[in-house]
Structures are given as C-alpha cells and as structure tokens.
Amino acid sequence: MQIFDGLAPAPTNFFMTLRDIAYWVRSARADARLARFRQGEQSLSPFDHLYADTHDPFGVELPQYRYQQRKYACLLSMLPQRRYRNILDVGCGLGTFTRKLAPYGDRVLGTDISGEAISQAAKMSAAHPNLSYAQRDMLDAAPSESAFDLIIVADTLYYMNSRTPAALKSLAATIASKLTPDGLVLIANHYFFGVDAASRETREIHDAFRWASGLDCVAEFRRAFFLATLLRRTAH
Ligand SMILES: C[S@@+](CC[C@H](N)C(=O)[O-])C[C@H]1O[C@@H](n2cnc3c(N)ncnc32)[C@H](O)[C@@H]1O
C-alpha cells in the first residue's frame, strides 16, 4: 500500500475541540430524527423530511465544528495530486465537500437520495460553474454519463438499507463500473479503533469494498475518528 502526497496538506494538530462534542450530539440527533421519520407515514421521504425540517441537520457547514472541516481537509490530503476530469461525490448532502473538490476537477457531480438536499446544495454552489447536482439513489443505474476518474463516498454507506457483505460488494462493483481505467474511489466512515458497534460496521463496509471484484485497495488511513480507504479500478 502506498501513501500519496495529497491535494492539500493534512492538518497536523489534533483536530477535536470540546465544542466538537456538540457536533457528535447534533449528528446523533439527526440520526434519531431520521429513524423516527422512517417509522412514520410521511408524505416526504425520510432524508427529504430531515433536510426540510432542519437546514444542515448534520452540522457540516457550521464553522464552529472544527472536526468536520479538518476531516474534509484530511480527505483531500489523501487524494493523489493530479488534475481530475470528472469527479462524482455520492451522498453529497449540502455539497459541502463537493465544493471543496471544485478546484481539483474539470467537472464535479454531486448526487444524493434527497431532492431537498440537492436543491439546497445547488443554491449554495452557484459560484462554482463546474459543479452540478442530481437527485439519485446510489444504487440506481446512472443514465449514460462519462466515466469518473474519482468517486467519493463519505459518511453515506451506513445509510444503505441492506448492508450485507453481498449487497456491499455488489454496490462496490457498480461503483467500479463507473470508473475510468485509472479511476479511484475514496470511501470514508466513522471509526473509533473498532471499539464501538459503528466502528465494527465501518470495518465490514470497508472490507467488502477491499475485496470486491473490480477494485484494488491502494491505501487505508485510520484517523481519529474515521477510516478512509482509497481504491483503484482493477487493471484488465
Ligand atoms: C451524513 S450525510 C454526508 C454528506 C456528505 N457526504 C458529507 O460528508 O458532508 C449522508 C448523506 O447520504 C445521503 N444518502 C443516504 N442514503 C443514500 C442513498 N441510498 N443514495 C444516495 N444518497 C444517500 C443522505 O441524504 C445524506 O445527505
């Protein structure tokens, strides 16, 4: 496995502050509301309900939560320094990371299951002419579009309804099929050194991608408090 000089320098100092505890509480509350919306009979889909109910339910845009901003900087630092032609950000939410990718790609597409999130992301991205957004479930077959040389899936995979190893491997293979021959995928999810149930689930998700057909693991990064795995499309 290799470590790259990434697109941006990695933050060097410890990047949690006491205030960031409120960030975790906010995320946990968003997940609890989502669980309630999933149970009730609603006219809106659960994620649309969540984004319509609260602007920025996960607090990803709020500058007082340094953890999330530094996590985005860390993720950028893991990407090989090169110019990307076509980038896809799956489960982009409000497009917070999508906008950070804008300087590094000719075109960047953000997709999310929530039309509400997509419409807010598009409004917040008006200053970036190379960004576009589309409402789409990550499992849906994409309409005919060019292959991507970089795909990001950050903090999204644990919202899949079925996370069996077979379902995850099938999704990984679908994602691999959208890559250019030298294309890369970066997946990132919560990780606290395997001590909690969510971390163990993250390990299973990342392992399913590592062993999926069509992808080779290039590098794995364990950080406080997330795991990121960089994969490349298998050469034929
Ligand atoms: C915690 S947010 C992460 C947003 C963004 N990736 C980031 O790191 O800032 C999870 C996002 O995944 C989206 N999502 C959940 N299930 C999805 C699915 N099946 N297909 C596409 N997006 C999905 C949600 O709507 C939500 O915006």
PDB file of C-alpha atoms and ligand atoms in Angstrom:
ATOM      1  CA  MET A   1       0.000   0.000   0.000  1.00  0.00           C
ATOM      2  CA  GLN A   2       1.183   3.496  -0.789  1.00  0.00           C
ATOM      3  CA  ILE A   3       0.805   6.881   0.842  1.00  0.00           C
ATOM      4  CA  PHE A   4       0.472   9.821  -1.538  1.00  0.00           C
ATOM      5  CA  ASP A   5       1.229  13.498  -1.410  1.00  0.00           C
ATOM      6  CA  GLY A   6      -2.351  14.632  -1.397  1.00  0.00           C
ATOM      7  CA  LEU A   7      -4.154  17.537  -2.974  1.00  0.00           C
ATOM      8  CA  ALA A   8      -3.981  19.594   0.203  1.00  0.00           C
ATOM      9  CA  PRO A   9      -1.722  19.461   3.280  1.00  0.00           C
ATOM     10  CA  ALA A  10      -3.149  17.267   6.061  1.00  0.00           C
ATOM     11  CA  PRO A  11      -3.981  19.047   9.331  1.00  0.00           C
ATOM     12  CA  THR A  12      -1.122  18.214  11.682  1.00  0.00           C
ATOM     13  CA  ASN A  13      -2.593  19.062  15.078  1.00  0.00           C
ATOM     14  CA  PHE A  14      -5.220  17.077  16.925  1.00  0.00           C
ATOM     15  CA  PHE A  15      -8.448  18.216  15.486  1.00  0.00           C
ATOM     16  CA  MET A  16     -11.163  17.716  18.062  1.00  0.00           C
ATOM     17  CA  THR A  17     -12.148  20.515  20.391  1.00  0.00           C
ATOM     18  CA  LEU A  18     -14.577  20.341  23.310  1.00  0.00           C
ATOM     19  CA  ARG A  19     -17.052  22.203  21.127  1.00  0.00           C
ATOM     20  CA  ASP A  20     -16.907  19.346  18.627  1.00  0.00           C
ATOM     21  CA  ILE A  21     -18.718  17.166  21.155  1.00  0.00           C
ATOM     22  CA  ALA A  22     -21.797  19.224  20.227  1.00  0.00           C
ATOM     23  CA  TYR A  23     -21.176  18.185  16.621  1.00  0.00           C
ATOM     24  CA  TRP A  24     -21.434  14.491  17.543  1.00  0.00           C
ATOM     25  CA  VAL A  25     -24.591  15.197  19.547  1.00  0.00           C
ATOM     26  CA  ARG A  26     -26.080  17.030  16.556  1.00  0.00           C
ATOM     27  CA  SER A  27     -25.277  14.110  14.218  1.00  0.00           C
ATOM     28  CA  ALA A  28     -26.749  11.607  16.680  1.00  0.00           C
ATOM     29  CA  ARG A  29     -29.916  13.718  16.917  1.00  0.00           C
ATOM     30  CA  ALA A  30     -30.169  13.843  13.116  1.00  0.00           C
ATOM     31  CA  ASP A  31     -29.892  10.032  13.013  1.00  0.00           C
ATOM     32  CA  ALA A  32     -32.563   9.700  15.730  1.00  0.00           C
ATOM     33  CA  ARG A  33     -34.946  12.021  13.805  1.00  0.00           C
ATOM     34  CA  LEU A  34     -34.238  10.037  10.650  1.00  0.00           C
ATOM     35  CA  ALA A  35     -35.171   6.808  12.452  1.00  0.00           C
ATOM     36  CA  ARG A  36     -38.478   8.399  13.544  1.00  0.00           C
ATOM     37  CA  PHE A  37     -39.224   9.656  10.008  1.00  0.00           C
ATOM     38  CA  ARG A  38     -38.526   6.147   8.688  1.00  0.00           C
ATOM     39  CA  GLN A  39     -41.144   4.673  11.024  1.00  0.00           C
ATOM     40  CA  GLY A  40     -43.969   7.153  10.416  1.00  0.00           C
ATOM     41  CA  GLU A  41     -46.256   7.528   7.410  1.00  0.00           C
ATOM     42  CA  GLN A  42     -44.845  10.674   5.805  1.00  0.00           C
ATOM     43  CA  SER A  43     -45.503  12.354   2.506  1.00  0.00           C
ATOM     44  CA  LEU A  44     -41.778  13.175   2.233  1.00  0.00           C
ATOM     45  CA  SER A  45     -39.039  10.541   2.087  1.00  0.00           C
ATOM     46  CA  PRO A  46     -37.038  10.319   5.377  1.00  0.00           C
ATOM     47  CA  PHE A  47     -33.980  12.260   4.131  1.00  0.00           C
ATOM     48  CA  ASP A  48     -36.150  14.893   2.416  1.00  0.00           C
ATOM     49  CA  HIS A  49     -38.061  15.277   5.670  1.00  0.00           C
ATOM     50  CA  LEU A  50     -34.806  15.655   7.598  1.00  0.00           C
ATOM     51  CA  TYR A  51     -33.357  18.325   5.272  1.00  0.00           C
ATOM     52  CA  ALA A  52     -36.708  20.199   5.025  1.00  0.00           C
ATOM     53  CA  ASP A  53     -37.083  20.102   8.818  1.00  0.00           C
ATOM     54  CA  THR A  54     -33.602  21.437   9.701  1.00  0.00           C
ATOM     55  CA  HIS A  55     -31.151  23.247   7.474  1.00  0.00           C
ATOM     56  CA  ASP A  56     -27.842  21.387   7.743  1.00  0.00           C
ATOM     57  CA  PRO A  57     -29.081  18.562  10.017  1.00  0.00           C
ATOM     58  CA  PHE A  58     -25.570  17.070  10.401  1.00  0.00           C
ATOM     59  CA  GLY A  59     -23.895  20.459  11.084  1.00  0.00           C
ATOM     60  CA  VAL A  60     -21.383  20.003   8.256  1.00  0.00           C
ATOM     61  CA  GLU A  61     -21.458  23.674   7.235  1.00  0.00           C
ATOM     62  CA  LEU A  62     -21.025  25.139  10.721  1.00  0.00           C
ATOM     63  CA  PRO A  63     -17.532  26.652  11.204  1.00  0.00           C
ATOM     64  CA  GLN A  64     -17.648  26.230  14.992  1.00  0.00           C
ATOM     65  CA  TYR A  65     -17.304  22.461  14.495  1.00  0.00           C
ATOM     66  CA  ARG A  66     -13.654  22.237  13.507  1.00  0.00           C
ATOM     67  CA  TYR A  67     -13.603  18.439  13.421  1.00  0.00           C
ATOM     68  CA  GLN A  68     -15.719  18.149  10.285  1.00  0.00           C
ATOM     69  CA  GLN A  69     -13.831  20.907   8.427  1.00  0.00           C
ATOM     70  CA  ARG A  70     -10.483  19.311   9.255  1.00  0.00           C
ATOM     71  CA  LYS A  71     -11.812  15.928   8.281  1.00  0.00           C
ATOM     72  CA  TYR A  72     -12.603  17.306   4.826  1.00  0.00           C
ATOM     73  CA  ALA A  73      -9.031  18.707   4.669  1.00  0.00           C
ATOM     74  CA  CYS A  74      -7.683  15.282   5.699  1.00  0.00           C
ATOM     75  CA  LEU A  75      -9.706  13.551   2.973  1.00  0.00           C
ATOM     76  CA  LEU A  76      -8.350  15.979   0.351  1.00  0.00           C
ATOM     77  CA  SER A  77      -4.820  15.260   1.593  1.00  0.00           C
ATOM     78  CA  MET A  78      -5.335  11.543   0.851  1.00  0.00           C
ATOM     79  CA  LEU A  79      -6.062  12.051  -2.841  1.00  0.00           C
ATOM     80  CA  PRO A  80      -3.193  11.736  -5.315  1.00  0.00           C
ATOM     81  CA  GLN A  81      -2.138  15.107  -6.671  1.00  0.00           C
ATOM     82  CA  ARG A  82      -3.336  15.187 -10.222  1.00  0.00           C
ATOM     83  CA  ARG A  83      -5.936  17.007 -12.230  1.00  0.00           C
ATOM     84  CA  TYR A  84      -9.258  15.135 -12.300  1.00  0.00           C
ATOM     85  CA  ARG A  85     -11.550  15.413 -15.289  1.00  0.00           C
ATOM     86  CA  ASN A  86     -14.788  14.009 -13.904  1.00  0.00           C
ATOM     87  CA  ILE A  87     -15.454  13.693 -10.160  1.00  0.00           C
ATOM     88  CA  LEU A  88     -18.546  12.123  -8.538  1.00  0.00           C
ATOM     89  CA  ASP A  89     -19.486  12.811  -4.898  1.00  0.00           C
ATOM     90  CA  VAL A  90     -22.065  10.168  -3.874  1.00  0.00           C
ATOM     91  CA  GLY A  91     -24.378  11.153  -0.973  1.00  0.00           C
ATOM     92  CA  CYS A  92     -23.174  14.747  -1.231  1.00  0.00           C
ATOM     93  CA  GLY A  93     -25.804  16.216   1.127  1.00  0.00           C
ATOM     94  CA  LEU A  94     -25.495  20.016   1.024  1.00  0.00           C
ATOM     95  CA  GLY A  95     -22.454  19.764  -1.251  1.00  0.00           C
ATOM     96  CA  THR A  96     -20.012  20.878   1.443  1.00  0.00           C
ATOM     97  CA  PHE A  97     -17.235  18.520   0.298  1.00  0.00           C
ATOM     98  CA  THR A  98     -18.343  18.758  -3.351  1.00  0.00           C
ATOM     99  CA  ARG A  99     -17.487  22.479  -3.284  1.00  0.00           C
ATOM    100  CA  LYS A 100     -14.080  21.704  -1.762  1.00  0.00           C
ATOM    101  CA  LEU A 101     -13.420  19.357  -4.703  1.00  0.00           C
ATOM    102  CA  ALA A 102     -14.302  22.071  -7.249  1.00  0.00           C
ATOM    103  CA  PRO A 103     -10.716  23.408  -7.676  1.00  0.00           C
ATOM    104  CA  TYR A 104      -9.366  19.929  -8.473  1.00  0.00           C
ATOM    105  CA  GLY A 105     -11.728  18.754 -11.194  1.00  0.00           C
ATOM    106  CA  ASP A 106     -12.903  19.945 -14.581  1.00  0.00           C
ATOM    107  CA  ARG A 107     -16.408  18.743 -13.690  1.00  0.00           C
ATOM    108  CA  VAL A 108     -17.771  17.659 -10.317  1.00  0.00           C
ATOM    109  CA  LEU A 109     -21.177  15.990  -9.932  1.00  0.00           C
ATOM    110  CA  GLY A 110     -22.835  15.639  -6.518  1.00  0.00           C
ATOM    111  CA  THR A 111     -25.643  13.098  -6.144  1.00  0.00           C
ATOM    112  CA  ASP A 112     -27.901  12.437  -3.179  1.00  0.00           C
ATOM    113  CA  ILE A 113     -31.096  10.496  -2.485  1.00  0.00           C
ATOM    114  CA  SER A 114     -32.658  13.693  -1.076  1.00  0.00           C
ATOM    115  CA  GLY A 115     -34.029  16.155  -3.634  1.00  0.00           C
ATOM    116  CA  GLU A 116     -34.302  18.705  -0.813  1.00  0.00           C
ATOM    117  CA  ALA A 117     -30.565  18.408  -0.048  1.00  0.00           C
ATOM    118  CA  ILE A 118     -29.736  18.590  -3.755  1.00  0.00           C
ATOM    119  CA  SER A 119     -31.778  21.751  -4.257  1.00  0.00           C
ATOM    120  CA  GLN A 120     -30.092  23.429  -1.246  1.00  0.00           C
ATOM    121  CA  ALA A 121     -26.649  22.233  -2.457  1.00  0.00           C
ATOM    122  CA  ALA A 122     -27.251  23.695  -5.922  1.00  0.00           C
ATOM    123  CA  LYS A 123     -28.223  27.091  -4.442  1.00  0.00           C
ATOM    124  CA  MET A 124     -25.133  27.110  -2.209  1.00  0.00           C
ATOM    125  CA  SER A 125     -22.891  26.225  -5.169  1.00  0.00           C
ATOM    126  CA  ALA A 126     -23.996  28.968  -7.581  1.00  0.00           C
ATOM    127  CA  ALA A 127     -20.474  30.445  -7.582  1.00  0.00           C
ATOM    128  CA  HIS A 128     -18.937  27.194  -8.933  1.00  0.00           C
ATOM    129  CA  PRO A 129     -19.686  26.769 -12.650  1.00  0.00           C
ATOM    130  CA  ASN A 130     -18.025  23.319 -12.818  1.00  0.00           C
ATOM    131  CA  LEU A 131     -20.349  21.799 -10.182  1.00  0.00           C
ATOM    132  CA  SER A 132     -23.676  20.125 -10.914  1.00  0.00           C
ATOM    133  CA  TYR A 133     -26.076  18.085  -8.824  1.00  0.00           C
ATOM    134  CA  ALA A 134     -28.603  15.312  -9.404  1.00  0.00           C
ATOM    135  CA  GLN A 135     -31.035  13.515  -7.143  1.00  0.00           C
ATOM    136  CA  ARG A 136     -30.191   9.838  -7.299  1.00  0.00           C
ATOM    137  CA  ASP A 137     -30.113   6.776  -5.070  1.00  0.00           C
ATOM    138  CA  MET A 138     -26.574   5.403  -5.055  1.00  0.00           C
ATOM    139  CA  LEU A 139     -27.993   2.024  -6.069  1.00  0.00           C
ATOM    140  CA  ASP A 140     -29.730   3.399  -9.166  1.00  0.00           C
ATOM    141  CA  ALA A 141     -28.161   2.808 -12.528  1.00  0.00           C
ATOM    142  CA  ALA A 142     -26.881   6.147 -13.771  1.00  0.00           C
ATOM    143  CA  PRO A 143     -28.111   7.485 -17.071  1.00  0.00           C
ATOM    144  CA  SER A 144     -25.482   7.429 -19.789  1.00  0.00           C
ATOM    145  CA  GLU A 145     -22.716   9.653 -18.491  1.00  0.00           C
ATOM    146  CA  SER A 146     -18.960   9.766 -18.879  1.00  0.00           C
ATOM    147  CA  ALA A 147     -16.884   7.564 -16.616  1.00  0.00           C
ATOM    148  CA  PHE A 148     -15.445   9.185 -13.487  1.00  0.00           C
ATOM    149  CA  ASP A 149     -11.760   9.330 -12.634  1.00  0.00           C
ATOM    150  CA  LEU A 150     -12.565   9.985  -8.958  1.00  0.00           C
ATOM    151  CA  ILE A 151     -15.574   8.899  -6.874  1.00  0.00           C
ATOM    152  CA  ILE A 152     -16.056   9.950  -3.227  1.00  0.00           C
ATOM    153  CA  VAL A 153     -18.484   8.195  -0.870  1.00  0.00           C
ATOM    154  CA  ALA A 154     -18.176   9.925   2.527  1.00  0.00           C
ATOM    155  CA  ASP A 155     -20.343   9.087   5.535  1.00  0.00           C
ATOM    156  CA  THR A 156     -23.091   7.660   3.361  1.00  0.00           C
ATOM    157  CA  LEU A 157     -22.715   3.874   3.093  1.00  0.00           C
ATOM    158  CA  TYR A 158     -24.118   3.122   6.538  1.00  0.00           C
ATOM    159  CA  TYR A 159     -27.450   4.595   5.424  1.00  0.00           C
ATOM    160  CA  MET A 160     -27.931   1.801   2.870  1.00  0.00           C
ATOM    161  CA  ASN A 161     -30.977  -0.297   3.748  1.00  0.00           C
ATOM    162  CA  SER A 162     -29.145  -3.561   3.147  1.00  0.00           C
ATOM    163  CA  ARG A 163     -25.527  -3.686   4.270  1.00  0.00           C
ATOM    164  CA  THR A 164     -24.916  -7.397   3.898  1.00  0.00           C
ATOM    165  CA  PRO A 165     -21.469  -8.255   2.508  1.00  0.00           C
ATOM    166  CA  ALA A 166     -23.158  -9.334  -0.748  1.00  0.00           C
ATOM    167  CA  ALA A 167     -25.075  -6.019  -1.085  1.00  0.00           C
ATOM    168  CA  LEU A 168     -21.936  -4.002  -0.328  1.00  0.00           C
ATOM    169  CA  LYS A 169     -19.801  -5.981  -2.780  1.00  0.00           C
ATOM    170  CA  SER A 170     -22.463  -5.525  -5.444  1.00  0.00           C
ATOM    171  CA  LEU A 171     -22.514  -1.737  -4.818  1.00  0.00           C
ATOM    172  CA  ALA A 172     -18.701  -1.658  -4.925  1.00  0.00           C
ATOM    173  CA  ALA A 173     -18.775  -3.461  -8.276  1.00  0.00           C
ATOM    174  CA  THR A 174     -21.380  -0.959  -9.578  1.00  0.00           C
ATOM    175  CA  ILE A 175     -19.182   1.933  -8.451  1.00  0.00           C
ATOM    176  CA  ALA A 176     -16.128   0.290 -10.057  1.00  0.00           C
ATOM    177  CA  SER A 177     -18.019   0.042 -13.339  1.00  0.00           C
ATOM    178  CA  LYS A 178     -18.415   3.852 -13.374  1.00  0.00           C
ATOM    179  CA  LEU A 179     -14.653   4.449 -13.208  1.00  0.00           C
ATOM    180  CA  THR A 180     -12.204   5.237 -15.962  1.00  0.00           C
ATOM    181  CA  PRO A 181      -9.445   2.579 -16.289  1.00  0.00           C
ATOM    182  CA  ASP A 182      -7.188   4.509 -13.870  1.00  0.00           C
ATOM    183  CA  GLY A 183     -10.098   5.776 -11.749  1.00  0.00           C
ATOM    184  CA  LEU A 184     -10.072   5.997  -7.930  1.00  0.00           C
ATOM    185  CA  VAL A 185     -12.695   5.644  -5.198  1.00  0.00           C
ATOM    186  CA  LEU A 186     -12.322   7.118  -1.701  1.00  0.00           C
ATOM    187  CA  ILE A 187     -14.734   5.842   0.945  1.00  0.00           C
ATOM    188  CA  ALA A 188     -14.797   7.284   4.470  1.00  0.00           C
ATOM    189  CA  ASN A 189     -16.842   6.387   7.537  1.00  0.00           C
ATOM    190  CA  HIS A 190     -16.860   6.876  11.298  1.00  0.00           C
ATOM    191  CA  TYR A 191     -14.226   4.779  13.062  1.00  0.00           C
ATOM    192  CA  PHE A 192     -13.140   4.662  16.663  1.00  0.00           C
ATOM    193  CA  PHE A 193     -10.488   1.969  16.549  1.00  0.00           C
ATOM    194  CA  GLY A 194     -13.035  -0.834  16.403  1.00  0.00           C
ATOM    195  CA  VAL A 195     -14.276  -0.392  19.963  1.00  0.00           C
ATOM    196  CA  ASP A 196     -17.912   0.530  19.209  1.00  0.00           C
ATOM    197  CA  ALA A 197     -20.522  -1.230  17.082  1.00  0.00           C
ATOM    198  CA  ALA A 198     -20.494   1.550  14.448  1.00  0.00           C
ATOM    199  CA  SER A 199     -16.713   1.158  14.024  1.00  0.00           C
ATOM    200  CA  ARG A 200     -17.055  -2.583  13.562  1.00  0.00           C
ATOM    201  CA  GLU A 201     -19.706  -1.963  10.924  1.00  0.00           C
ATOM    202  CA  THR A 202     -17.360   0.504   9.206  1.00  0.00           C
ATOM    203  CA  ARG A 203     -14.671  -2.197   9.156  1.00  0.00           C
ATOM    204  CA  GLU A 204     -17.111  -4.606   7.477  1.00  0.00           C
ATOM    205  CA  ILE A 205     -18.137  -1.981   4.888  1.00  0.00           C
ATOM    206  CA  HIS A 206     -14.528  -1.143   4.016  1.00  0.00           C
ATOM    207  CA  ASP A 207     -13.536  -4.816   3.883  1.00  0.00           C
ATOM    208  CA  ALA A 208     -16.398  -5.523   1.467  1.00  0.00           C
ATOM    209  CA  PHE A 209     -15.032  -2.774  -0.820  1.00  0.00           C
ATOM    210  CA  ARG A 210     -11.456  -4.002  -0.433  1.00  0.00           C
ATOM    211  CA  TRP A 211     -12.400  -7.493  -1.564  1.00  0.00           C
ATOM    212  CA  ALA A 212     -14.963  -6.506  -4.200  1.00  0.00           C
ATOM    213  CA  SER A 213     -14.285  -7.506  -7.755  1.00  0.00           C
ATOM    214  CA  GLY A 214     -13.171  -4.618  -9.930  1.00  0.00           C
ATOM    215  CA  LEU A 215     -11.365  -2.686  -7.175  1.00  0.00           C
ATOM    216  CA  ASP A 216      -7.859  -2.897  -5.666  1.00  0.00           C
ATOM    217  CA  CYS A 217      -7.018  -1.271  -2.337  1.00  0.00           C
ATOM    218  CA  VAL A 218      -4.332   1.405  -2.751  1.00  0.00           C
ATOM    219  CA  ALA A 219      -4.166   2.853   0.753  1.00  0.00           C
ATOM    220  CA  GLU A 220      -6.004   2.815   4.041  1.00  0.00           C
ATOM    221  CA  PHE A 221      -5.960   5.685   6.521  1.00  0.00           C
ATOM    222  CA  ARG A 222      -7.023   5.274  10.165  1.00  0.00           C
ATOM    223  CA  ARG A 223      -7.641   8.632  11.770  1.00  0.00           C
ATOM    224  CA  ALA A 224      -9.427   9.964  14.826  1.00  0.00           C
ATOM    225  CA  PHE A 225     -12.297   9.327  14.259  1.00  0.00           C
ATOM    226  CA  PHE A 226     -12.773   7.952  10.797  1.00  0.00           C
ATOM    227  CA  LEU A 227     -11.491   5.295   8.438  1.00  0.00           C
ATOM    228  CA  ALA A 228     -10.778   6.160   4.808  1.00  0.00           C
ATOM    229  CA  THR A 229      -9.915   3.634   2.104  1.00  0.00           C
ATOM    230  CA  LEU A 230      -8.601   4.562  -1.313  1.00  0.00           C
ATOM    231  CA  LEU A 231      -9.214   2.029  -4.095  1.00  0.00           C
ATOM    232  CA  ARG A 232      -8.313   1.895  -7.757  1.00  0.00           C
ATOM    233  CA  ARG A 233     -10.118   0.174 -10.585  1.00  0.00           C
ATOM    234  CA  THR A 234      -8.512  -3.192 -11.275  1.00  0.00           C
ATOM    235  CA  ALA A 235      -6.366  -3.170 -14.385  1.00  0.00           C
ATOM    236  CA  HIS A 236      -7.536  -5.681 -17.013  1.00  0.00           C
TER     237      HIS A 236
HETATM  238  C1  LIG B   1     -24.116  12.266   6.836  1.00  0.00           C
HETATM  239  S1  LIG B   1     -24.591  12.872   5.251  1.00  0.00           S
HETATM  240  C2  LIG B   1     -22.988  13.024   4.483  1.00  0.00           C
HETATM  241  C3  LIG B   1     -22.958  14.111   3.443  1.00  0.00           C
HETATM  242  C4  LIG B   1     -21.605  14.304   2.735  1.00  0.00           C
HETATM  243  N1  LIG B   1     -21.136  13.109   2.090  1.00  0.00           N
HETATM  244  C5  LIG B   1     -20.556  14.855   3.670  1.00  0.00           C
HETATM  245  O1  LIG B   1     -19.630  14.101   4.022  1.00  0.00           O
HETATM  246  O2  LIG B   1     -20.641  16.042   4.027  1.00  0.00           O
HETATM  247  C6  LIG B   1     -25.241  11.390   4.458  1.00  0.00           C
HETATM  248  C7  LIG B   1     -25.902  11.692   3.140  1.00  0.00           C
HETATM  249  O3  LIG B   1     -26.178  10.459   2.463  1.00  0.00           O
HETATM  250  C8  LIG B   1     -27.364  10.627   1.716  1.00  0.00           C
HETATM  251  N2  LIG B   1     -27.891   9.295   1.410  1.00  0.00           N
HETATM  252  C9  LIG B   1     -28.409   8.393   2.263  1.00  0.00           C
HETATM  253  N3  LIG B   1     -28.791   7.274   1.611  1.00  0.00           N
HETATM  254  C10 LIG B   1     -28.497   7.481   0.304  1.00  0.00           C
HETATM  255  C11 LIG B   1     -28.655   6.691  -0.884  1.00  0.00           C
HETATM  256  N4  LIG B   1     -29.200   5.465  -0.840  1.00  0.00           N
HETATM  257  N5  LIG B   1     -28.239   7.212  -2.051  1.00  0.00           N
HETATM  258  C12 LIG B   1     -27.679   8.458  -2.105  1.00  0.00           C
HETATM  259  N6  LIG B   1     -27.524   9.252  -1.024  1.00  0.00           N
HETATM  260  C13 LIG B   1     -27.917   8.774   0.183  1.00  0.00           C
HETATM  261  C14 LIG B   1     -28.255  11.434   2.663  1.00  0.00           C
HETATM  262  O4  LIG B   1     -29.322  12.089   2.025  1.00  0.00           O
HETATM  263  C15 LIG B   1     -27.240  12.407   3.273  1.00  0.00           C
HETATM  264  O5  LIG B   1     -27.197  13.609   2.559  1.00  0.00           O
END
